[in-house]
Tab-separated table of C-alpha atoms in Angstrom:
chain	number	residue	atom	x	y	z
A	17	MET	CA	12.002	52.516	41.438
A	18	THR	CA	14.980	50.865	39.923
A	19	MET	CA	13.698	47.423	40.974
A	20	LYS	CA	10.213	48.122	39.566
A	21	THR	CA	11.699	49.332	36.303
A	22	THR	CA	13.771	46.162	36.017
A	23	ILE	CA	10.753	43.889	36.658
A	24	SER	CA	8.653	45.760	34.110
A	25	ALA	CA	11.368	45.451	31.492
A	26	LEU	CA	11.687	41.724	32.176
A	27	THR	CA	7.910	41.251	31.932
A	28	LEU	CA	7.779	43.019	28.571
A	29	ALA	CA	10.677	40.937	27.300
A	30	LEU	CA	8.963	37.679	28.281
A	31	ALA	CA	5.679	38.827	26.717
A	32	ALA	CA	7.434	39.721	23.481
A	33	ALA	CA	9.097	36.310	23.426
A	34	GLY	CA	5.699	34.653	23.850
A	35	VAL	CA	4.221	36.617	20.951
A	36	PHE	CA	7.185	35.662	18.742
A	37	ALA	CA	6.791	31.989	19.631
A	38	GLN	CA	3.083	32.080	18.763
A	39	SER	CA	3.762	33.790	15.452
A	40	THR	CA	6.260	31.100	14.395
A	41	THR	CA	4.183	28.093	15.479
A	42	GLY	CA	2.959	26.009	12.540
A	43	THR	CA	5.220	27.646	9.969
A	44	GLY	CA	7.023	24.378	9.300
A	45	SER	CA	10.372	25.850	10.328
A	46	SER	CA	10.283	24.185	13.723
A	47	THR	CA	11.248	20.553	14.212
A	48	THR	CA	8.959	20.131	17.204
A	49	GLY	CA	5.392	20.908	18.141
A	50	GLY	CA	2.725	21.991	15.678
A	51	GLY	CA	5.177	22.852	12.936
A	52	ALA	CA	6.672	19.367	12.711
A	53	ALA	CA	6.319	17.400	9.478
A	54	PRO	CA	3.330	15.035	9.461
A	55	ALA	CA	3.798	11.316	9.843
A	56	VAL	CA	3.675	9.142	6.738
A	57	GLN	CA	0.130	8.168	5.811
A	58	ALA	CA	-1.229	5.777	3.218
A	59	GLY	CA	-1.064	7.456	-0.140
A	60	ALA	CA	0.176	10.741	1.320
A	61	GLY	CA	3.573	10.593	-0.319
A	62	THR	CA	5.156	12.415	2.627
A	63	ARG	CA	8.731	12.146	3.833
A	64	ASN	CA	9.714	12.262	7.464
A	65	SER	CA	12.844	14.090	8.588
A	66	PRO	CA	15.897	11.811	8.784
A	67	ALA	CA	16.215	10.086	12.116
A	68	ALA	CA	18.877	8.001	13.744
A	69	GLY	CA	17.009	4.748	13.021
A	70	ASP	CA	16.361	5.404	9.328
A	71	ASN	CA	19.498	3.640	8.140
A	72	GLN	CA	18.407	0.446	9.859
A	73	VAL	CA	15.969	-0.273	7.015
A	74	LYS	CA	17.956	-1.673	4.123
A	75	ARG	CA	17.474	-0.423	0.576
A	76	GLY	CA	15.982	-3.718	-0.610
A	77	ASP	CA	13.452	-3.674	2.211
A	78	ARG	CA	12.467	-0.085	1.355
A	79	LYS	CA	12.058	-1.036	-2.300
A	80	PHE	CA	9.724	-3.880	-1.386
A	81	ILE	CA	7.649	-1.653	0.914
A	82	THR	CA	7.198	0.832	-1.942
A	83	GLU	CA	6.222	-1.848	-4.464
A	84	ALA	CA	3.831	-3.542	-2.048
A	85	ALA	CA	2.198	-0.201	-1.218
A	86	GLU	CA	1.766	0.647	-4.894
A	87	SER	CA	0.210	-2.717	-5.678
A	88	GLY	CA	-2.008	-2.561	-2.623
A	89	MET	CA	-3.356	0.877	-3.548
A	90	PHE	CA	-4.025	-0.196	-7.130
A	91	GLU	CA	-5.898	-3.341	-6.131
A	92	VAL	CA	-8.041	-1.483	-3.605
A	93	GLN	CA	-8.936	1.251	-6.102
A	94	VAL	CA	-9.802	-1.076	-8.967
A	95	SER	CA	-11.696	-3.432	-6.645
A	96	GLN	CA	-13.741	-0.544	-5.259
A	97	LEU	CA	-14.743	0.183	-8.844
A	98	ALA	CA	-15.553	-3.475	-9.540
A	99	ALA	CA	-17.613	-3.801	-6.372
A	100	THR	CA	-20.096	-1.310	-7.861
A	101	LYS	CA	-19.624	-1.727	-11.623
A	102	ALA	CA	-19.415	-5.507	-12.052
A	103	THR	CA	-22.555	-7.169	-13.359
A	104	ASP	CA	-21.903	-10.683	-12.067
A	105	ALA	CA	-22.778	-11.198	-8.388
A	106	GLN	CA	-19.759	-13.469	-7.843
A	107	VAL	CA	-17.404	-10.856	-9.258
A	108	LYS	CA	-18.961	-8.176	-7.059
A	109	SER	CA	-18.490	-10.377	-4.011
A	110	TYR	CA	-14.895	-11.150	-4.957
A	111	ALA	CA	-14.130	-7.458	-5.472
A	112	SER	CA	-15.613	-6.540	-2.087
A	113	MET	CA	-13.473	-9.218	-0.451
A	114	LEU	CA	-10.341	-7.776	-2.063
A	115	VAL	CA	-11.234	-4.272	-0.872
A	116	ASP	CA	-11.554	-5.500	2.707
A	117	HIS	CA	-8.464	-7.712	2.719
A	118	HIS	CA	-6.130	-5.353	0.864
A	119	THR	CA	-7.261	-2.329	2.882
A	120	ALA	CA	-6.425	-4.171	6.093
A	121	ALA	CA	-3.040	-5.261	4.728
A	122	ASN	CA	-2.313	-1.740	3.446
A	123	ASN	CA	-3.067	-0.257	6.866
A	124	GLU	CA	-0.648	-2.682	8.499
A	125	LEU	CA	2.025	-1.747	5.968
A	126	VAL	CA	1.434	1.957	6.668
A	127	GLN	CA	2.031	1.348	10.364
A	128	LEU	CA	5.292	-0.440	9.564
A	129	ALA	CA	6.381	2.377	7.258
A	130	ASN	CA	5.570	5.003	9.886
A	131	ALA	CA	7.533	3.179	12.544
A	132	LYS	CA	10.549	2.831	10.279
A	133	LYS	CA	10.380	6.327	8.710
A	134	VAL	CA	9.936	4.925	5.202
A	135	GLU	CA	8.338	7.197	2.602
A	136	LEU	CA	5.217	5.837	0.949
A	137	PRO	CA	4.083	6.665	-2.607
A	138	ALA	CA	1.212	9.100	-3.062
A	139	ALA	CA	-0.453	6.954	-5.746
A	140	PRO	CA	0.091	3.820	-7.815
A	141	PRO	CA	2.675	4.186	-10.607
A	142	ARG	CA	1.629	5.433	-14.025
A	143	ALA	CA	1.431	1.955	-15.562
A	144	MET	CA	-1.024	0.815	-12.900
A	145	ARG	CA	-3.094	3.985	-13.272
A	146	ARG	CA	-3.301	3.380	-17.017
A	147	ASN	CA	-4.399	-0.187	-16.380
A	148	LEU	CA	-7.071	1.073	-13.990
A	149	GLU	CA	-8.345	3.452	-16.675
A	150	LYS	CA	-8.314	0.664	-19.268
A	151	ILE	CA	-10.360	-1.656	-17.066
A	152	GLY	CA	-12.748	1.149	-16.122
A	153	LYS	CA	-13.591	1.810	-19.787
A	154	GLN	CA	-15.075	-1.676	-20.134
A	155	ASN	CA	-18.716	-2.396	-19.398
A	156	GLY	CA	-20.935	-5.345	-18.642
A	157	ALA	CA	-19.559	-8.838	-19.025
A	158	GLU	CA	-16.385	-7.497	-20.668
A	159	PHE	CA	-15.620	-5.441	-17.554
A	160	ASP	CA	-16.099	-8.510	-15.369
A	161	ARG	CA	-13.697	-10.575	-17.506
A	162	GLU	CA	-11.098	-7.801	-17.655
A	163	TYR	CA	-11.179	-7.278	-13.895
A	164	VAL	CA	-10.938	-10.963	-13.018
A	165	ARG	CA	-8.109	-11.647	-15.456
A	166	GLU	CA	-6.090	-8.462	-14.929
A	167	VAL	CA	-6.548	-8.058	-11.173
A	168	GLY	CA	-7.734	-11.383	-9.791
A	169	ILE	CA	-5.175	-13.409	-11.743
A	170	LYS	CA	-2.343	-11.369	-13.283
A	171	ALA	CA	-1.925	-8.837	-10.481
A	172	HIS	CA	-1.996	-11.563	-7.839
A	173	GLU	CA	0.476	-13.712	-9.735
A	174	LYS	CA	2.801	-10.717	-9.703
A	175	ASP	CA	2.119	-10.074	-6.015
A	176	ILE	CA	2.867	-13.671	-5.083
A	177	ARG	CA	6.180	-13.657	-6.947
A	178	LEU	CA	7.116	-10.346	-5.278
A	179	PHE	CA	6.209	-11.555	-1.792
A	180	GLU	CA	7.863	-14.968	-2.197
A	181	LYS	CA	11.127	-13.331	-3.229
A	182	ALA	CA	10.890	-10.757	-0.436
A	183	SER	CA	10.196	-13.449	2.159
A	184	LYS	CA	13.626	-14.887	1.404
A	185	ASN	CA	15.520	-11.616	1.024
A	186	VAL	CA	14.175	-8.916	3.372
A	187	GLN	CA	16.251	-8.309	6.472
A	188	ASP	CA	13.803	-6.493	8.734
A	189	PRO	CA	12.127	-9.134	10.974
A	190	GLU	CA	8.870	-7.208	11.398
A	191	LEU	CA	8.571	-6.723	7.650
A	192	LYS	CA	9.246	-10.416	7.031
A	193	ALA	CA	6.547	-11.325	9.561
A	194	TRP	CA	4.050	-9.125	7.688
A	195	ILE	CA	5.025	-10.707	4.369
A	196	ASP	CA	4.640	-14.241	5.703
A	197	LYS	CA	1.256	-13.296	7.173
A	198	THR	CA	0.000	-11.678	3.953
A	199	LEU	CA	1.311	-14.174	1.388
A	200	PRO	CA	-1.182	-16.992	2.136
A	201	ARG	CA	-4.053	-14.532	1.727
A	202	LEU	CA	-2.729	-13.495	-1.705
A	203	ARG	CA	-2.651	-17.154	-2.736
A	204	GLU	CA	-6.248	-17.515	-1.579
A	205	HIS	CA	-7.218	-14.494	-3.708
A	206	LEU	CA	-5.591	-16.040	-6.773
A	207	ALA	CA	-7.230	-19.407	-6.204
A	208	ALA	CA	-10.645	-17.740	-5.792
A	209	ALA	CA	-10.182	-15.750	-9.011
A	210	GLN	CA	-9.227	-18.879	-10.954
A	211	LYS	CA	-12.534	-20.480	-9.936
A	212	LEU	CA	-14.615	-17.638	-11.379
A	213	PRO	CA	-16.169	-18.311	-14.813
A	214	GLN	CA	-14.628	-15.071	-16.106
A	215	ALA	CA	-11.112	-16.439	-15.574
A	216	GLY	CA	-11.344	-18.509	-18.751
A	217	LYS	CA	-8.890	-21.166	-19.868
A	218	GLY	CA	-6.269	-18.551	-20.737
A	219	GLY	CA	-6.197	-17.238	-17.190
A	220	ASN	CA	-5.681	-20.692	-15.720
A	221	LYS	CA	-2.933	-21.502	-18.208
A	222	SER	CA	-1.216	-18.248	-17.367
A	223	ALA	CA	-1.338	-19.014	-13.665
A	224	ALA	CA	0.009	-22.518	-14.205
A	225	ALA	CA	2.854	-21.208	-16.362
A	226	GLY	CA	3.873	-18.768	-13.630
A	227	GLY	CA	3.855	-21.478	-10.999
A	228	SER	CA	1.283	-19.619	-8.896
A	229	THR	CA	-1.381	-22.318	-9.256
A	230	HIS	CA	0.957	-24.671	-7.425
A	231	HIS	CA	1.419	-22.173	-4.607
A	232	ALA	CA	-2.302	-21.499	-4.380
A	233	GLY	CA	-2.897	-25.202	-3.959
A	234	LYS	CA	-0.407	-25.313	-1.089
A	235	ALA	CA	-2.305	-22.566	0.710
A	236	SER	CA	-5.609	-24.432	0.655
C-alpha cells in the first residue's frame, strides 16, 4: 500500500507539472519553444534577445543596415504605387523593375540582419513617408515626373553615395559582399531613370553634380 501510494503521488505530481508547463507556453516569458521572441522580419521592427554574437556587428555596420533597409522599403512602396498610377508606359515598366529588384535586395538584407541579430525598422522614416505622400498626391504626367526625379534620380543618387561609402568602411565581410553585389544594380537604376523623358535637364544636371552619372557610366 505504501508503494502504491507513493507511485500515485508521483504520478499526480508529474501530471500537475505538465499542466503548468502547458499553461505557461506561449506567454513570452520563456526563452525557448513557442514563447520565444520572433525572428527579425522585413518591416517588423522586432528586436531579438541579446546573443553572444551580437557584438560582432560593429555600430557603423548596423547603422548602414538600418539606412539601407529604410531606403529599400521606401523605394519598393513608392514604386508599387507608380507601377499602377503612372500614365507613361515607360515609367510603369521602370517602376515594376524597381519593385522586383529592390524587393529581392531587401529580402537578402533581411536574411543578413536575421543572421546577425540586427533590428530592422518597422517602416521608412518620417521624412520618406512624407515624400511618399507628396508624390502620391500628384496625378497624370506630373506624377510621372515627380516619381522619376524624386525616386529614379534623387533617391538613387543618395543610395549610391551611401553604398559607395559603406563599401569602403563596413567591417562585416558578408555585408560588404552584399553591398558590392547591390551597388552596380543601383547605378543601372539611376542610368535608366536618366534616360526617361520625365528626368528633364534638371535631373541630369543634378546627377552630374553629385558625381553619380560618372559612376553609372562605369557600370554599363
